[in-house]
mmCIF file of C-alpha atoms and ligand atoms in Angstrom:
data_model
loop_
_atom_site.group_PDB
_atom_site.id
_atom_site.type_symbol
_atom_site.label_atom_id
_atom_site.label_comp_id
_atom_site.label_asym_id
_atom_site.label_seq_id
_atom_site.Cartn_x
_atom_site.Cartn_y
_atom_site.Cartn_z
ATOM 1 C CA MET A 170 82.244 39.791 -23.484
ATOM 2 C CA SER A 171 79.279 42.110 -22.681
ATOM 3 C CA ASP A 172 79.888 41.206 -18.734
ATOM 4 C CA ASN A 173 83.217 42.381 -19.106
ATOM 5 C CA HIS A 174 81.970 45.724 -21.050
ATOM 6 C CA LEU A 175 79.478 46.610 -18.139
ATOM 7 C CA GLU A 176 82.376 45.870 -15.659
ATOM 8 C CA GLU A 177 84.713 48.062 -17.122
ATOM 9 C CA ALA A 178 82.053 50.707 -17.207
ATOM 10 C CA HIS A 179 81.758 50.420 -13.566
ATOM 11 C CA THR A 180 85.425 50.818 -12.463
ATOM 12 C CA GLY A 181 87.044 53.998 -11.452
ATOM 13 C CA PRO A 182 90.775 54.823 -11.669
ATOM 14 C CA ILE A 183 91.467 52.204 -9.115
ATOM 15 C CA LYS A 184 91.938 48.722 -11.397
ATOM 16 C CA THR A 185 94.099 46.386 -9.631
ATOM 17 C CA PRO A 186 93.886 45.182 -6.037
ATOM 18 C CA LYS A 187 97.334 47.003 -5.100
ATOM 19 C CA GLN A 188 95.869 50.320 -6.346
ATOM 20 C CA LEU A 189 93.223 49.925 -3.727
ATOM 21 C CA VAL A 190 95.420 49.275 -0.844
ATOM 22 C CA LEU A 191 97.617 52.154 -1.824
ATOM 23 C CA ALA A 192 94.264 54.201 -2.508
ATOM 24 C CA VAL A 193 92.853 53.058 1.216
ATOM 25 C CA ALA A 194 96.426 53.832 2.594
ATOM 26 C CA TYR A 195 96.896 57.206 1.219
ATOM 27 C CA SER A 196 93.373 58.181 2.468
ATOM 28 C CA PHE A 197 94.033 57.138 6.186
ATOM 29 C CA ILE A 198 97.527 58.785 6.063
ATOM 30 C CA LEU A 199 97.223 61.871 4.394
ATOM 31 C CA PRO A 200 94.217 63.288 6.852
ATOM 32 C CA VAL A 201 96.800 62.586 9.608
ATOM 33 C CA PHE A 202 99.525 64.412 8.235
ATOM 34 C CA ILE A 203 97.221 67.215 7.682
ATOM 35 C CA ILE A 204 95.991 67.191 10.873
ATOM 36 C CA ILE A 205 99.515 66.972 12.284
ATOM 37 C CA GLY A 206 100.409 69.930 9.989
ATOM 38 C CA LEU A 207 97.487 72.167 11.460
ATOM 39 C CA VAL A 208 98.059 71.171 15.206
ATOM 40 C CA TYR A 209 101.804 72.263 14.698
ATOM 41 C CA PHE A 210 100.699 75.691 13.011
ATOM 42 C CA VAL A 211 98.171 76.129 16.096
ATOM 43 C CA VAL A 212 100.901 75.351 18.437
ATOM 44 C CA SER A 213 103.859 77.120 16.872
ATOM 45 C CA ASP A 214 104.587 80.516 18.085
ATOM 46 C CA ASN A 215 106.479 81.362 14.786
ATOM 47 C CA LYS A 216 102.901 82.681 13.097
ATOM 48 C CA PRO A 217 103.965 85.625 11.535
ATOM 49 C CA GLN A 218 102.148 88.531 13.667
ATOM 50 C CA ALA A 219 101.189 91.953 12.539
ATOM 51 C CA GLY A 220 104.186 94.322 12.674
ATOM 52 C CA SER A 221 106.777 91.983 14.254
ATOM 53 C CA SER A 222 106.978 89.147 11.053
ATOM 54 C CA ASN A 223 109.455 90.955 9.184
ATOM 55 C CA SER A 224 112.546 91.245 11.495
ATOM 56 C CA PRO A 225 115.646 89.969 9.969
ATOM 57 C CA GLU A 226 115.403 86.975 12.803
ATOM 58 C CA SER A 227 112.234 86.008 11.944
ATOM 59 C CA VAL A 228 112.585 85.955 8.197
ATOM 60 C CA ALA A 229 115.632 84.137 8.769
ATOM 61 C CA ALA A 230 113.996 81.772 11.230
ATOM 62 C CA ARG A 231 111.357 80.855 8.447
ATOM 63 C CA ILE A 232 113.695 80.532 5.467
ATOM 64 C CA GLN A 233 116.216 78.229 7.151
ATOM 65 C CA LYS A 234 117.061 74.926 5.909
ATOM 66 C CA VAL A 235 115.095 72.145 7.454
ATOM 67 C CA GLY A 236 117.755 70.002 9.675
ATOM 68 C CA THR A 237 119.953 72.943 11.066
ATOM 69 C CA ILE A 238 122.411 71.905 13.561
ATOM 70 C CA GLU A 239 123.693 73.569 16.383
ATOM 71 C CA ILE A 240 127.554 73.563 16.661
ATOM 72 C CA LYS A 241 128.619 73.315 20.348
ATOM 73 C CA SER A 242 132.324 73.874 20.848
ATOM 74 C CA ALA A 243 133.769 71.491 23.456
ATOM 75 C CA ASN A 244 136.539 74.236 23.765
ATOM 76 C CA ALA A 245 133.875 77.106 24.535
ATOM 77 C CA GLU A 246 134.689 78.985 28.130
ATOM 78 C CA PRO A 247 132.439 77.094 30.368
ATOM 79 C CA ARG A 248 129.942 79.946 31.576
ATOM 80 C CA ALA A 249 130.196 80.815 35.098
ATOM 81 C CA GLY A 250 127.897 79.553 37.894
ATOM 82 C CA GLU A 251 126.043 82.540 38.460
ATOM 83 C CA GLU A 252 125.058 82.973 34.650
ATOM 84 C CA VAL A 253 124.240 79.067 34.491
ATOM 85 C CA TYR A 254 121.903 80.152 37.746
ATOM 86 C CA LYS A 255 120.330 83.286 36.138
ATOM 87 C CA GLY A 256 119.821 81.032 32.776
ATOM 88 C CA GLN A 257 118.376 78.064 34.285
ATOM 89 C CA CYS A 258 117.847 78.087 37.873
ATOM 90 C CA GLY A 259 116.570 81.051 38.926
ATOM 91 C CA GLY A 260 113.410 80.551 37.430
ATOM 92 C CA CYS A 261 112.427 78.081 40.409
ATOM 93 C CA HIS A 262 115.151 78.904 43.279
ATOM 94 C CA THR A 263 114.702 82.582 43.075
ATOM 95 C CA ALA A 264 111.107 82.829 44.145
ATOM 96 C CA GLY A 265 111.153 79.185 45.779
ATOM 97 C CA THR A 266 108.825 77.954 43.209
ATOM 98 C CA LEU A 267 107.320 73.928 43.544
ATOM 99 C CA GLY A 268 109.218 73.945 46.885
ATOM 100 C CA SER A 269 112.653 74.368 46.103
ATOM 101 C CA PRO A 270 115.170 76.057 48.314
ATOM 102 C CA LYS A 271 115.694 79.588 47.628
ATOM 103 C CA PHE A 272 118.678 80.861 46.646
ATOM 104 C CA GLY A 273 120.391 82.688 49.870
ATOM 105 C CA ASP A 274 118.310 80.873 51.921
ATOM 106 C CA SER A 275 120.477 79.536 54.513
ATOM 107 C CA ALA A 276 117.931 77.915 56.890
ATOM 108 C CA ALA A 277 116.415 75.882 53.759
ATOM 109 C CA TRP A 278 119.810 75.382 52.511
ATOM 110 C CA ALA A 279 121.475 74.238 55.565
ATOM 111 C CA PRO A 280 120.374 70.698 55.801
ATOM 112 C CA ARG A 281 121.313 70.207 52.337
ATOM 113 C CA LEU A 282 124.648 71.561 52.445
ATOM 114 C CA ARG A 283 125.692 68.789 54.804
ATOM 115 C CA LYS A 284 124.835 65.842 52.435
ATOM 116 C CA GLY A 285 128.001 67.137 50.356
ATOM 117 C CA TYR A 286 128.627 68.807 47.097
ATOM 118 C CA GLU A 287 128.652 65.389 45.174
ATOM 119 C CA VAL A 288 125.127 64.731 46.237
ATOM 120 C CA LEU A 289 123.954 67.959 45.284
ATOM 121 C CA LEU A 290 125.346 67.790 42.109
ATOM 122 C CA THR A 291 123.925 64.663 41.142
ATOM 123 C CA SER A 292 120.525 65.823 42.516
ATOM 124 C CA ALA A 293 120.563 68.945 40.231
ATOM 125 C CA LEU A 294 121.851 66.874 37.117
ATOM 126 C CA LYS A 295 119.387 63.903 37.525
ATOM 127 C CA GLY A 296 116.771 65.785 39.244
ATOM 128 C CA LYS A 297 114.985 65.447 42.648
ATOM 129 C CA ASP A 298 111.228 65.049 43.362
ATOM 130 C CA SER A 299 109.721 68.232 41.844
ATOM 131 C CA MET A 300 113.036 69.438 40.403
ATOM 132 C CA PRO A 301 113.505 68.064 36.896
ATOM 133 C CA ALA A 302 116.641 66.725 35.363
ATOM 134 C CA GLN A 303 118.988 69.850 34.955
ATOM 135 C CA ALA A 304 121.772 68.064 32.591
ATOM 136 C CA GLY A 305 121.362 67.500 29.083
ATOM 137 C CA GLY A 306 119.971 70.849 28.225
ATOM 138 C CA GLU A 307 121.563 74.200 27.391
ATOM 139 C CA TYR A 308 124.529 73.885 29.832
ATOM 140 C CA SER A 309 127.101 71.275 30.371
ATOM 141 C CA ASP A 310 127.509 68.887 33.310
ATOM 142 C CA PHE A 311 130.093 70.935 34.456
ATOM 143 C CA GLU A 312 128.398 74.397 33.986
ATOM 144 C CA ILE A 313 125.545 72.863 36.331
ATOM 145 C CA GLY A 314 127.930 72.207 38.805
ATOM 146 C CA ARG A 315 129.230 75.537 38.767
ATOM 147 C CA ALA A 316 125.284 76.767 39.660
ATOM 148 C CA VAL A 317 125.418 74.130 42.059
ATOM 149 C CA ALA A 318 128.493 75.680 43.839
ATOM 150 C CA TYR A 319 126.949 79.310 43.188
ATOM 151 C CA MET A 320 123.868 78.693 44.579
ATOM 152 C CA ALA A 321 125.453 76.900 48.013
ATOM 153 C CA ASN A 322 127.840 79.438 48.407
ATOM 154 C CA GLY A 323 125.374 82.104 47.883
ATOM 155 C CA SER A 324 123.123 80.174 51.054
ATOM 156 C CA GLY A 325 125.861 79.827 53.496
ATOM 157 C CA GLY A 326 127.821 77.016 51.742
ATOM 158 C CA LYS A 327 131.498 77.007 51.523
ATOM 159 C CA PHE A 328 132.117 74.539 48.445
ATOM 160 C CA SER A 329 135.351 75.441 46.534
ATOM 161 C CA GLU A 330 134.672 75.806 42.986
ATOM 162 C CA PRO A 331 134.309 72.792 40.876
ATOM 163 C CA LYS A 332 137.248 71.690 38.795
ATOM 164 C CA LYS A 333 137.308 71.890 35.314
ATOM 165 C CA PRO A 334 136.740 67.939 33.578
ATOM 166 C CA GLN A 335 140.067 67.415 31.846
ATOM 167 C CA ALA A 336 139.528 67.064 27.829
ATOM 168 C CA LYS A 337 139.184 63.323 26.768
HETATM 169 C C1 HEC B 187 111.375 73.535 37.828
HETATM 170 C C2 HEC B 187 112.018 74.147 38.947
HETATM 171 C C3 HEC B 187 113.518 74.062 39.262
HETATM 172 C C4 HEC B 187 114.587 74.481 38.502
HETATM 173 C C5 HEC B 187 114.668 74.942 37.215
HETATM 174 C C6 HEC B 187 115.506 73.957 39.156
HETATM 175 N N1 HEC B 187 115.546 73.583 40.516
HETATM 176 FE FE1 HEC B 187 116.870 72.980 42.238
HETATM 177 N N2 HEC B 187 115.591 72.366 42.938
HETATM 178 C C7 HEC B 187 113.998 72.523 42.631
HETATM 179 C C8 HEC B 187 113.169 71.646 43.899
HETATM 180 C C9 HEC B 187 111.626 71.645 43.798
HETATM 181 C C10 HEC B 187 114.311 71.074 44.839
HETATM 182 C C11 HEC B 187 113.894 70.622 46.106
HETATM 183 C C12 HEC B 187 113.784 68.976 45.808
HETATM 184 C C13 HEC B 187 113.713 68.292 47.027
HETATM 185 O O1 HEC B 187 114.593 67.808 47.696
HETATM 186 O O2 HEC B 187 112.504 68.155 47.284
HETATM 187 C C14 HEC B 187 115.510 71.798 44.154
HETATM 188 C C15 HEC B 187 116.392 71.230 44.700
HETATM 189 C C16 HEC B 187 117.902 71.647 44.739
HETATM 190 C C17 HEC B 187 118.952 71.265 45.028
HETATM 191 C C18 HEC B 187 119.180 70.571 46.102
HETATM 192 C C19 HEC B 187 119.063 68.975 45.848
HETATM 193 C C20 HEC B 187 119.511 67.953 47.425
HETATM 194 O O3 HEC B 187 119.803 66.977 47.240
HETATM 195 O O4 HEC B 187 119.133 68.601 48.339
HETATM 196 C C21 HEC B 187 120.123 71.563 44.364
HETATM 197 C C22 HEC B 187 121.713 71.634 44.555
HETATM 198 C C23 HEC B 187 119.639 72.257 43.136
HETATM 199 N N3 HEC B 187 118.354 72.279 43.407
HETATM 200 C C24 HEC B 187 120.227 72.911 42.449
HETATM 201 C C25 HEC B 187 119.674 73.377 41.058
HETATM 202 C C26 HEC B 187 120.566 73.839 39.806
HETATM 203 C C27 HEC B 187 121.890 74.024 39.817
HETATM 204 C C28 HEC B 187 119.402 74.270 39.183
HETATM 205 C C29 HEC B 187 119.995 75.116 37.469
HETATM 206 C C30 HEC B 187 121.011 74.008 36.640
HETATM 207 C C31 HEC B 187 118.124 74.129 39.147
HETATM 208 N N4 HEC B 187 118.220 73.424 40.576
HETATM 209 C C32 HEC B 187 117.134 74.286 38.905
HETATM 210 C C33 HEC B 187 113.232 73.139 41.728
HETATM 211 C C34 HEC B 187 114.088 73.516 40.630
#
């Protein structure tokens, strides 16, 4: 009886082995989430900045619901090769970044053009050496194809405009 009493005096809020396991688990898990949260805060560029924090866009971005999905219509007009080029390819191909063949540099493009449109398209979609895969992002494969044709034809090629894929 007295033993029991002594023991009781020493126990804290944790009384059963299950509670102990939970307490240990939480004391590991919680800091991990706090650290993830802090890292996210430090690296995110959504931090409010003096002066610019209350634009309608940034307010909307901050109060938007979690898990917003962007609906891309399959029927949206595909964008022109030039637009896709400016949006995604020019970052490298304008200046020849990473050793990419420059837009308009027919000497650099000539040996590539000989491989044919399909091969070049595959290189662009799946990536080649230091060029990362261009598919799967902002633009559809068809739009990437238009950019390939635009770039090739601006660099000495004579590819015809890729055909719009048939709706499934
Ligand atoms: C991050 C830089 C980068 C971006 C962005 C980029 N490219 Fe490239 N691209 C390269 C590099 C580097 C090469 C040369 C790869 C090689 O042959 O070694 C290349 C080569 C190519 C080739 C020739 C492939 C071949 O088989 O010879 C095509 C076609 C091409 N790019 C199309 C595109 C298109 C279209 C886009 C935009 C949708 C694009 N690239 C965006 C870096 C880039």
